Coordinates of C-alpha atoms in Angstrom, one line a residue:
M1 CA 100.0 97.4 43.7
S2 CA 96.5 98.7 42.9
A3 CA 93.6 97.4 44.8
E4 CA 92.4 95.7 41.7
E5 CA 95.5 93.8 41.4
L6 CA 95.4 92.9 45.2
A7 CA 91.9 91.6 44.8
D8 CA 92.7 89.3 42.0
E9 CA 95.6 87.9 43.9
V10 CA 93.4 87.4 47.0
A11 CA 90.7 85.7 44.8
N12 CA 93.4 83.4 43.3
L13 CA 94.5 82.4 46.8
L14 CA 90.9 81.9 47.8
S15 CA 90.4 79.5 44.8
V16 CA 92.8 76.8 46.5
D17 CA 90.9 73.7 47.4
P18 CA 91.1 73.7 51.2
E19 CA 90.5 69.8 51.5
E20 CA 93.4 69.2 48.8
F21 CA 95.5 71.5 50.8
R22 CA 94.8 69.7 54.1
R23 CA 95.7 66.2 52.3
R24 CA 98.9 67.7 51.0
A25 CA 99.9 69.0 54.4
E26 CA 99.2 65.6 56.1
A27 CA 101.2 64.0 53.5
D28 CA 104.0 66.1 54.1
A29 CA 103.8 65.3 57.9
E30 CA 104.9 61.7 56.7
V31 CA 107.7 63.2 55.0
I32 CA 108.9 65.1 58.1
M33 CA 108.8 61.9 60.3
E34 CA 110.8 60.1 57.9
A35 CA 113.3 62.9 57.9
V36 CA 113.4 62.8 61.8
E37 CA 113.7 58.8 61.6
E38 CA 116.8 59.7 59.6
D39 CA 118.1 62.2 62.3
V40 CA 118.0 65.0 59.5
F41 CA 116.8 67.6 62.2
N42 CA 119.3 66.9 64.8
N43 CA 121.8 69.3 65.7
P44 CA 124.3 68.9 68.4
Q45 CA 124.7 72.7 69.1
A46 CA 122.0 74.6 70.8
I47 CA 121.2 77.4 68.3
V48 CA 119.1 80.7 69.2
G49 CA 117.3 83.3 67.1
L50 CA 115.3 86.3 67.7
E51 CA 112.4 88.1 65.9
C52 CA 111.6 91.8 66.7
E53 CA 108.7 93.6 65.6
F54 CA 108.3 97.5 65.7
Y55 CA 105.9 100.3 64.8
A56 CA 106.8 103.6 63.0
V57 CA 106.0 107.0 64.5
K58 CA 106.2 110.6 63.6
D59 CA 109.4 112.0 65.1
E60 CA 107.4 115.3 66.2
D61 CA 104.8 113.7 68.4
A62 CA 105.1 110.0 68.4
S63 CA 101.9 109.6 66.5
L64 CA 101.7 106.3 64.1
R65 CA 103.2 106.7 60.8
R66 CA 102.7 104.5 57.7
V67 CA 106.1 103.2 56.4
P68 CA 106.5 103.7 52.7
R69 CA 107.1 100.3 51.0
R70 CA 110.2 101.5 49.3
L71 CA 111.6 102.6 52.6
L72 CA 111.1 99.3 54.2
E73 CA 113.1 97.7 51.4
L74 CA 115.9 100.3 52.0
I75 CA 116.2 99.6 56.0
G76 CA 116.1 95.9 55.1
F77 CA 113.2 95.3 57.4
E78 CA 110.3 92.7 56.5
K79 CA 106.6 94.1 56.2
E80 CA 104.0 93.0 58.9
L81 CA 100.4 93.2 58.9
G82 CA 100.0 97.0 58.9
L83 CA 101.5 99.7 56.8
H84 CA 103.0 101.0 60.1
N85 CA 104.7 97.7 61.0
A86 CA 108.3 96.5 60.3
E87 CA 110.0 93.3 61.4
M88 CA 113.6 91.9 61.9
T89 CA 114.8 88.5 62.1
T90 CA 118.3 87.7 63.1
S91 CA 120.6 85.1 61.9
P92 CA 120.7 81.8 64.0
Q93 CA 123.7 81.9 66.3
P94 CA 125.1 79.0 68.7
L95 CA 123.9 79.5 72.4
N96 CA 127.2 80.6 73.8
A97 CA 128.8 84.0 74.6
H98 CA 129.8 84.4 71.1
G99 CA 126.5 83.7 69.9
L100 CA 124.7 86.0 72.2
R101 CA 127.0 88.8 71.5
A102 CA 126.6 88.3 67.7
T103 CA 122.7 88.5 67.9
E104 CA 122.7 91.5 70.2
S105 CA 125.2 93.1 67.9
E106 CA 123.1 92.2 64.6
V107 CA 120.1 93.8 66.3
K108 CA 121.8 96.9 67.3
A109 CA 123.7 97.4 63.9
R110 CA 120.6 96.5 61.6
L111 CA 118.2 98.9 64.0
E112 CA 120.9 101.7 64.2
A113 CA 121.1 101.6 60.4
A114 CA 117.2 101.6 59.9
L115 CA 116.9 104.6 62.4
D116 CA 119.3 106.6 60.3
V117 CA 117.3 106.2 57.4
T118 CA 113.9 106.7 59.1
E119 CA 115.0 109.8 60.8
R120 CA 116.1 111.4 57.8
N121 CA 112.3 110.8 56.6
G122 CA 110.9 112.3 59.9
M123 CA 109.9 109.1 61.5
G124 CA 111.1 106.7 64.2
L125 CA 110.8 102.8 65.0
V126 CA 109.3 102.1 68.2
S127 CA 109.7 98.8 70.3
D128 CA 106.4 98.5 72.4
G129 CA 103.6 96.2 73.0
L130 CA 100.6 98.1 71.5
W131 CA 100.6 101.5 70.0
T132 CA 98.2 104.0 71.4
L133 CA 98.6 107.3 69.3
P134 CA 96.7 107.0 65.9
P135 CA 98.2 108.7 62.7
E136 CA 97.9 112.5 62.9
G137 CA 94.5 113.7 62.1
E138 CA 92.8 110.1 62.4
T139 CA 91.1 108.1 64.9
A140 CA 92.4 104.5 65.8
D141 CA 88.9 103.3 65.1
T142 CA 89.1 104.6 61.5
Y143 CA 92.5 103.7 61.0
L144 CA 91.9 100.2 62.0
T145 CA 88.4 99.6 60.4
E146 CA 88.4 101.4 57.2
S147 CA 88.1 99.1 54.3
I148 CA 87.1 98.8 50.6
E149 CA 85.1 96.4 48.5
R150 CA 86.3 95.1 45.1
T151 CA 84.3 92.6 43.0
V152 CA 86.3 89.9 41.2
T153 CA 85.2 87.2 38.6
D154 CA 86.5 83.7 39.1
G155 CA 87.2 81.2 36.3
G156 CA 83.5 80.4 36.0
D157 CA 82.3 84.0 35.5
T158 CA 81.0 84.0 39.0
E159 CA 81.5 87.3 40.7
R160 CA 82.5 87.5 44.2
T161 CA 83.0 90.8 46.5
L162 CA 86.1 90.8 48.6
R163 CA 87.0 93.2 51.5
L164 CA 90.4 94.8 51.6
A165 CA 91.7 96.9 54.6
A166 CA 92.9 100.3 53.7
N167 CA 95.8 100.3 55.9
M168 CA 97.0 96.6 55.6
S169 CA 100.2 95.6 53.9
A170 CA 99.4 94.2 50.2
N171 CA 99.9 90.8 51.2
D172 CA 97.2 88.2 49.8
R173 CA 97.5 86.1 52.6
Y174 CA 96.6 89.1 55.1
H175 CA 93.6 90.1 53.0
A176 CA 92.4 86.5 52.5
M177 CA 91.8 86.1 56.1
A178 CA 88.7 88.2 56.2
N179 CA 87.5 86.6 52.9
A180 CA 87.8 83.0 53.4
E181 CA 84.7 80.9 53.6
A182 CA 86.3 77.9 55.6
V183 CA 86.7 80.0 58.9
N184 CA 85.2 82.8 60.6
P185 CA 87.7 85.0 62.6
G186 CA 86.1 87.3 65.2
M187 CA 87.8 90.4 63.8
V188 CA 86.8 92.2 67.2
V189 CA 88.8 93.7 70.0
D190 CA 87.2 92.5 73.2
A191 CA 88.8 93.9 76.3
P192 CA 87.8 95.7 79.6
N193 CA 86.0 98.9 78.4
V194 CA 87.0 98.4 74.9
T195 CA 84.9 96.9 72.0
L196 CA 86.0 97.3 68.5
E197 CA 84.3 95.8 65.6
A198 CA 85.8 95.4 62.0
D199 CA 85.4 93.6 58.9
T200 CA 88.9 92.6 58.3
V201 CA 91.8 91.1 60.7
M202 CA 93.4 94.7 60.7
P203 CA 93.0 95.3 64.5
E204 CA 95.6 92.6 64.9
S205 CA 98.1 95.3 63.7
L206 CA 97.7 97.0 67.1
I207 CA 100.3 94.8 68.7
T208 CA 104.0 94.1 68.4
S209 CA 106.2 91.3 69.9
I210 CA 109.7 89.7 70.1
Q211 CA 109.7 86.1 69.5
P212 CA 112.7 84.0 70.7
H213 CA 113.7 80.7 69.2
Y214 CA 115.6 77.7 70.9
Q215 CA 116.9 74.9 68.7
V216 CA 116.8 71.5 70.3
P217 CA 119.9 69.1 69.7
H218 CA 117.7 65.9 69.2
A219 CA 114.4 66.5 67.4
P220 CA 112.6 63.5 68.9
D221 CA 113.1 65.2 72.4
L222 CA 111.4 68.4 71.2
P223 CA 108.1 67.7 73.2
R224 CA 110.0 67.6 76.6
Y225 CA 111.5 71.0 75.8
F226 CA 108.0 72.2 74.6
N227 CA 106.2 71.1 77.8
Y228 CA 109.0 72.8 79.8
A229 CA 108.4 76.1 78.0
L230 CA 104.5 75.9 78.6
R231 CA 105.5 75.9 82.3
I232 CA 107.8 78.9 81.9
A233 CA 105.5 80.9 79.8
G234 CA 103.3 82.6 82.6
P235 CA 106.5 83.5 84.6
L236 CA 108.3 85.2 81.6
L237 CA 105.1 87.0 80.3
A238 CA 104.5 88.4 83.9
L239 CA 108.1 89.8 83.8
G240 CA 107.6 91.3 80.2
V241 CA 104.2 92.8 80.1
N242 CA 103.9 96.0 78.2
S243 CA 100.5 96.8 76.9
P244 CA 98.0 97.9 79.5
F245 CA 96.4 100.7 77.2
F246 CA 94.7 101.0 74.0
P247 CA 94.3 104.3 71.9
A248 CA 91.9 106.6 74.0
D249 CA 89.3 106.8 71.3
L250 CA 88.6 102.9 71.4
Y251 CA 87.6 103.0 74.9
D252 CA 83.9 103.1 76.1
D253 CA 82.7 106.2 77.8
V254 CA 84.2 105.6 81.4
S255 CA 86.7 107.4 83.4
G256 CA 90.3 107.2 83.4
E257 CA 90.3 105.9 86.9
Q258 CA 88.0 103.0 85.7
I259 CA 90.3 102.3 82.8
L260 CA 93.1 102.0 85.1
E261 CA 91.6 99.9 87.6
D262 CA 90.4 97.5 84.9
A263 CA 93.5 97.4 82.5
W264 CA 95.1 93.9 81.9
M265 CA 98.8 94.3 81.7
E266 CA 99.1 92.5 78.4
H267 CA 96.2 93.4 76.3
R268 CA 98.2 92.1 73.2
I269 CA 97.3 88.6 74.4
S270 CA 93.6 89.0 74.2
V271 CA 93.7 91.3 70.9
F272 CA 95.6 88.5 69.1
E273 CA 92.8 86.0 70.3
T274 CA 89.7 87.9 69.8
V275 CA 90.7 89.3 66.4
L276 CA 91.7 85.8 64.7
N277 CA 89.5 83.2 66.7
D278 CA 86.2 82.1 65.7
P279 CA 83.9 83.2 68.6
D280 CA 81.6 80.1 68.0
A281 CA 84.6 77.5 67.9
A282 CA 85.1 75.3 71.0
E283 CA 88.9 76.2 70.8
G284 CA 90.5 79.1 69.1
K285 CA 93.4 78.8 66.7
V286 CA 95.2 81.2 68.8
R287 CA 95.6 79.6 72.2
F288 CA 97.7 78.3 75.0
P289 CA 98.7 74.8 73.7
R290 CA 98.2 71.5 75.5
D291 CA 101.2 69.2 76.5
V292 CA 102.5 67.1 73.6
G293 CA 103.4 63.7 73.8
P294 CA 105.7 62.2 71.1
L295 CA 107.0 64.3 68.3
E296 CA 104.6 62.6 65.8
E297 CA 101.8 64.0 67.9
A298 CA 103.2 67.7 67.5
V299 CA 103.6 67.4 63.8
E300 CA 100.1 65.9 63.4
R301 CA 98.8 68.9 65.3
I302 CA 99.9 71.2 62.8
A303 CA 99.2 69.2 59.6
T304 CA 95.5 68.7 61.0
D305 CA 94.9 72.2 62.5
D306 CA 92.0 74.1 61.0
T307 CA 93.0 75.7 57.7
I308 CA 92.4 79.6 57.5
V309 CA 94.0 80.3 54.2
P310 CA 94.9 77.4 51.9
M311 CA 97.6 79.1 50.0
P312 CA 98.9 77.8 46.6
V313 CA 102.5 76.3 46.7
D314 CA 105.1 76.9 44.2
P315 CA 107.9 74.4 43.7
G316 CA 111.2 75.4 45.3
T317 CA 114.8 74.2 45.8
R318 CA 114.9 74.7 49.5
F319 CA 115.2 71.3 51.5
D320 CA 111.9 72.0 53.4
D321 CA 110.0 72.5 50.0
R322 CA 109.9 68.8 50.3
F323 CA 107.0 69.5 52.9
A324 CA 106.0 73.0 51.6
H325 CA 102.3 72.6 52.4
F326 CA 103.2 71.8 55.9
R327 CA 105.1 74.9 56.1
R328 CA 102.4 76.9 54.9
K329 CA 100.1 75.3 57.3
H330 CA 102.5 76.2 60.0
G331 CA 102.2 79.9 59.2
T332 CA 98.8 79.9 60.6
Y333 CA 99.4 77.5 63.4
W334 CA 98.8 80.1 66.0
R335 CA 99.8 78.9 69.4
W336 CA 101.5 80.9 72.3
V337 CA 104.3 78.2 72.2
R338 CA 104.8 76.4 69.0
P339 CA 107.3 73.8 67.5
V340 CA 109.1 74.4 64.2
L341 CA 110.6 72.0 61.8
D342 CA 112.3 73.5 58.7
G343 CA 115.6 74.3 57.1
P344 CA 116.9 75.8 53.8
T345 CA 119.2 72.8 53.4
R346 CA 119.2 69.1 54.9
S347 CA 122.5 70.0 56.8
A348 CA 120.5 73.2 58.2
A349 CA 117.2 71.5 58.9
N350 CA 116.4 72.1 62.7
A351 CA 113.7 71.3 65.3
R352 CA 113.1 74.4 67.6
I353 CA 110.8 76.0 69.9
E354 CA 109.2 79.5 69.0
F355 CA 108.2 81.4 72.1
R356 CA 105.4 84.0 71.3
P357 CA 103.9 85.3 74.4
L358 CA 106.4 88.2 74.9
P359 CA 105.6 91.9 73.8
A360 CA 108.2 94.0 72.4
Q361 CA 110.5 95.7 74.8
P362 CA 111.7 99.0 75.7
T363 CA 115.2 98.3 74.7
V364 CA 117.3 96.0 72.9
R365 CA 119.1 94.8 75.9
D366 CA 115.8 93.8 77.4
S367 CA 115.0 91.7 74.5
I368 CA 118.3 90.1 74.5
S369 CA 117.7 89.4 78.4
F370 CA 114.6 87.6 77.5
L371 CA 116.2 85.6 74.7
A372 CA 119.0 84.4 77.1
A373 CA 116.6 83.6 79.9
F374 CA 114.4 81.6 77.5
A375 CA 117.3 79.7 76.0
G376 CA 119.0 79.4 79.5
L377 CA 116.0 77.7 81.0
L378 CA 115.4 75.3 78.0
E379 CA 119.1 74.5 78.3
S380 CA 118.9 73.7 82.0
L381 CA 115.4 72.7 83.1
P382 CA 115.1 69.4 80.8
K383 CA 118.7 68.2 81.4
L384 CA 118.2 68.6 85.2
D385 CA 114.7 66.9 85.2
H386 CA 113.4 69.8 87.1
P387 CA 110.2 69.0 89.0
V388 CA 108.2 72.1 87.6
I389 CA 107.4 69.5 84.6
E390 CA 105.0 68.1 87.3
L391 CA 103.0 71.4 87.5
E392 CA 99.5 70.5 86.1
W393 CA 98.9 71.8 82.4
G394 CA 95.8 73.4 83.7
Q395 CA 97.8 75.5 86.2
A396 CA 100.4 76.4 83.8
R397 CA 97.5 77.8 81.5
E398 CA 96.1 79.7 84.3
N399 CA 99.4 81.2 85.2
F400 CA 99.7 82.4 81.6
Y401 CA 96.3 84.3 81.6
A402 CA 96.9 85.5 85.3
A403 CA 100.2 86.9 83.9
M404 CA 98.2 88.5 81.0
R405 CA 95.8 90.3 83.4
D406 CA 98.1 91.2 86.4
G407 CA 101.7 90.9 85.4
L408 CA 104.0 90.6 88.2
E409 CA 101.2 91.0 90.8
A410 CA 99.6 87.7 89.4
D411 CA 99.4 84.8 91.7
L412 CA 101.5 82.3 89.8
A413 CA 102.1 78.6 91.0
W414 CA 105.5 77.0 90.6
I415 CA 107.2 73.8 91.7
G416 CA 110.8 74.5 92.9
E417 CA 113.8 72.5 92.8
D418 CA 113.0 70.8 96.1
G419 CA 109.6 69.7 94.6
E420 CA 107.4 72.0 96.9
E421 CA 104.9 74.2 95.1
T422 CA 105.0 77.7 95.8
T423 CA 103.2 81.0 94.9
E424 CA 105.7 83.4 96.4
T425 CA 106.9 85.7 93.8
V426 CA 110.5 85.9 95.1
A427 CA 111.0 82.4 95.4
L428 CA 109.4 81.6 92.0
Y429 CA 112.0 83.9 90.3
D430 CA 115.0 83.3 92.3
D431 CA 114.5 79.6 91.3
L432 CA 113.7 80.6 87.5
L433 CA 116.5 82.8 87.0
T434 CA 119.1 80.7 89.0
H435 CA 118.3 77.8 86.5
A436 CA 118.3 80.3 83.5
E437 CA 121.8 81.5 84.6
A438 CA 122.9 77.8 85.2
G439 CA 121.8 77.0 81.7
L440 CA 123.8 79.8 80.1
V441 CA 127.0 78.9 82.1
N442 CA 126.5 75.3 80.9
R443 CA 127.0 76.8 77.3
G444 CA 130.2 78.4 78.2
L445 CA 129.3 81.7 79.4
T446 CA 131.1 82.9 82.8
E447 CA 129.0 83.5 85.8
E448 CA 129.5 87.1 85.3
E449 CA 128.4 87.0 81.7
A450 CA 125.3 85.1 82.4
A451 CA 124.4 87.5 85.3
K452 CA 124.8 90.4 83.0
Y453 CA 122.2 89.0 80.5
L454 CA 119.8 88.4 83.1
Y455 CA 120.3 91.5 85.2
P456 CA 117.6 93.5 83.7
L457 CA 115.0 90.9 84.6
R458 CA 116.3 90.6 88.1
R459 CA 116.1 94.2 88.2
R460 CA 112.5 94.2 87.4
I461 CA 111.6 91.5 90.2
R462 CA 113.8 93.5 92.8
Q463 CA 111.9 96.8 91.9
S464 CA 108.6 95.1 91.3
Q465 CA 108.2 97.0 88.0
T466 CA 107.4 96.1 84.5
P467 CA 107.2 98.3 81.4
A468 CA 103.3 97.9 81.8
G469 CA 103.5 99.0 85.4
W470 CA 105.6 101.9 84.4
K471 CA 103.1 103.1 81.9
C472 CA 100.3 102.8 84.4
T473 CA 102.3 105.0 87.1
R474 CA 102.7 107.7 84.7
V475 CA 99.1 107.6 83.5
R476 CA 97.8 107.6 87.1
R477 CA 100.2 110.3 87.9
E478 CA 98.8 112.5 85.0
L479 CA 95.4 111.9 86.1
E480 CA 96.0 112.9 89.7
D481 CA 97.4 116.1 88.3
G482 CA 94.0 116.8 86.7
A483 CA 94.5 115.6 83.0
D484 CA 91.7 113.8 81.4
F485 CA 92.6 110.3 80.2
P486 CA 93.2 111.0 76.5
D487 CA 95.9 113.7 77.5
A488 CA 97.4 111.6 80.4
L489 CA 97.8 108.7 77.8
T490 CA 99.4 111.0 75.2
T491 CA 102.0 112.5 77.8
M492 CA 102.8 108.7 78.9
Q493 CA 103.4 107.5 75.4
R494 CA 105.5 110.5 74.3
E495 CA 107.6 109.9 77.5
Y496 CA 108.0 106.3 76.6
V497 CA 109.2 107.0 73.3
A498 CA 111.5 109.7 74.4
R499 CA 113.1 107.5 77.1
Q500 CA 113.3 104.5 74.4
R501 CA 115.2 107.0 72.0
E502 CA 117.8 107.5 74.8
T503 CA 118.2 103.8 75.8
L504 CA 117.1 101.7 72.8
L505 CA 120.6 100.8 71.7
E506 CA 122.8 101.2 74.7
G507 CA 120.7 101.2 77.9
S508 CA 117.8 99.0 79.4
F509 CA 114.6 99.5 81.1
A510 CA 116.6 99.3 84.5
D511 CA 117.7 102.8 83.6
W512 CA 114.0 103.9 83.4
I513 CA 113.1 102.8 87.0
G514 CA 116.0 104.2 89.1
D515 CA 117.4 102.7 92.3

């Protein structure tokens, strides 16, 4: 697609009346609630799914690579924000031993097939929280900020200048975010010793994630599961942190030691928030959400959320096309935990929790381990009426951002099964993973099977090590050996990619950290 054609599509999207779009989304919310009353979204099975994001690198030196669009189609992955991104979404599966095995097998099968194709083209796919080595011969700053202007004329012969990111996928919604008048995304990265300003939302393409989904059996009960998910967000994020560094050229003129000292373990969180949130808004669209009361409140929050891109909606034949404007609105309802109500058919309609805090992990097994832990916890905690639900929302939020900053070294508060509050890390995770295991056993897994799925996470706790900590250790070692920060970062990142090649499909991060 040419820049001119893309600009025309963006202009057409921006011509949609935001107020009319909002009214239609609010009307759709009433359709959803009527379907809820008819038990349409109920499902006696617990269903899980997983989204996995990757970025492409050059095989020779692990520098970032743009993925040709035709190649992306050949490997059956979906495009994401940046030209270097690729995304895989698994088929929904029952939460039981066969379903978890099927999910893991699907990820491995599709990823192995994709790698066979990409390797023949001199590139690999990397599962990581934030890329650090820009394309060969380019700086990260230029790659993320390069853009062009195109002038278009609307139906009334009024000219309008649009800004298009040079390295962003040709998706009108992505490009419209920087050109919409109703909102004002920050389009900056603001982190310790890093300040990047752009005129598009392209800096968001620094980050990649995994997103587990858990389908609740009874839609009106979704808020209870949602509120429990908020309480486990901080502890699970602390276990999964994997983005302590930015590309070297994005840092201010400070020492490598200073960068290490000030680094947050999960910069991905702050990137998403500072790039997309309006700096003048009281609350950003990307945020840790508040507890929710009845399901109607959860639906209303989505319908009335600020509209960033009021996209046109074409008639369709899916069941959830009955509330198509609501579904479009949900696409930019950026909360770290969010409810989802959709389905291609009436019989497949479902209500689920999408869990968005986790960065992409070093191996497939680690990703599946987080899916199993998340699903096991939501299977167990609400049914047992676990007292952690009494943890104040403000403390759950503080846990989340403390985990972002400090990973496993964060002081997290938790209420154990005995009703007593603790900040002791071992006690917290013993209770957390014990209940995750119980939830899996309740879904038919043997104790041995459940323990196997959770072993990678227990190993992280036992070793007090996360992927972010592993990265920091290696950069520190290189600095102590006399390397400057850019070289130390490059050495670490290439080692990460090399270790991942060896373990991505058949190993786990536990193999990286030894006994």
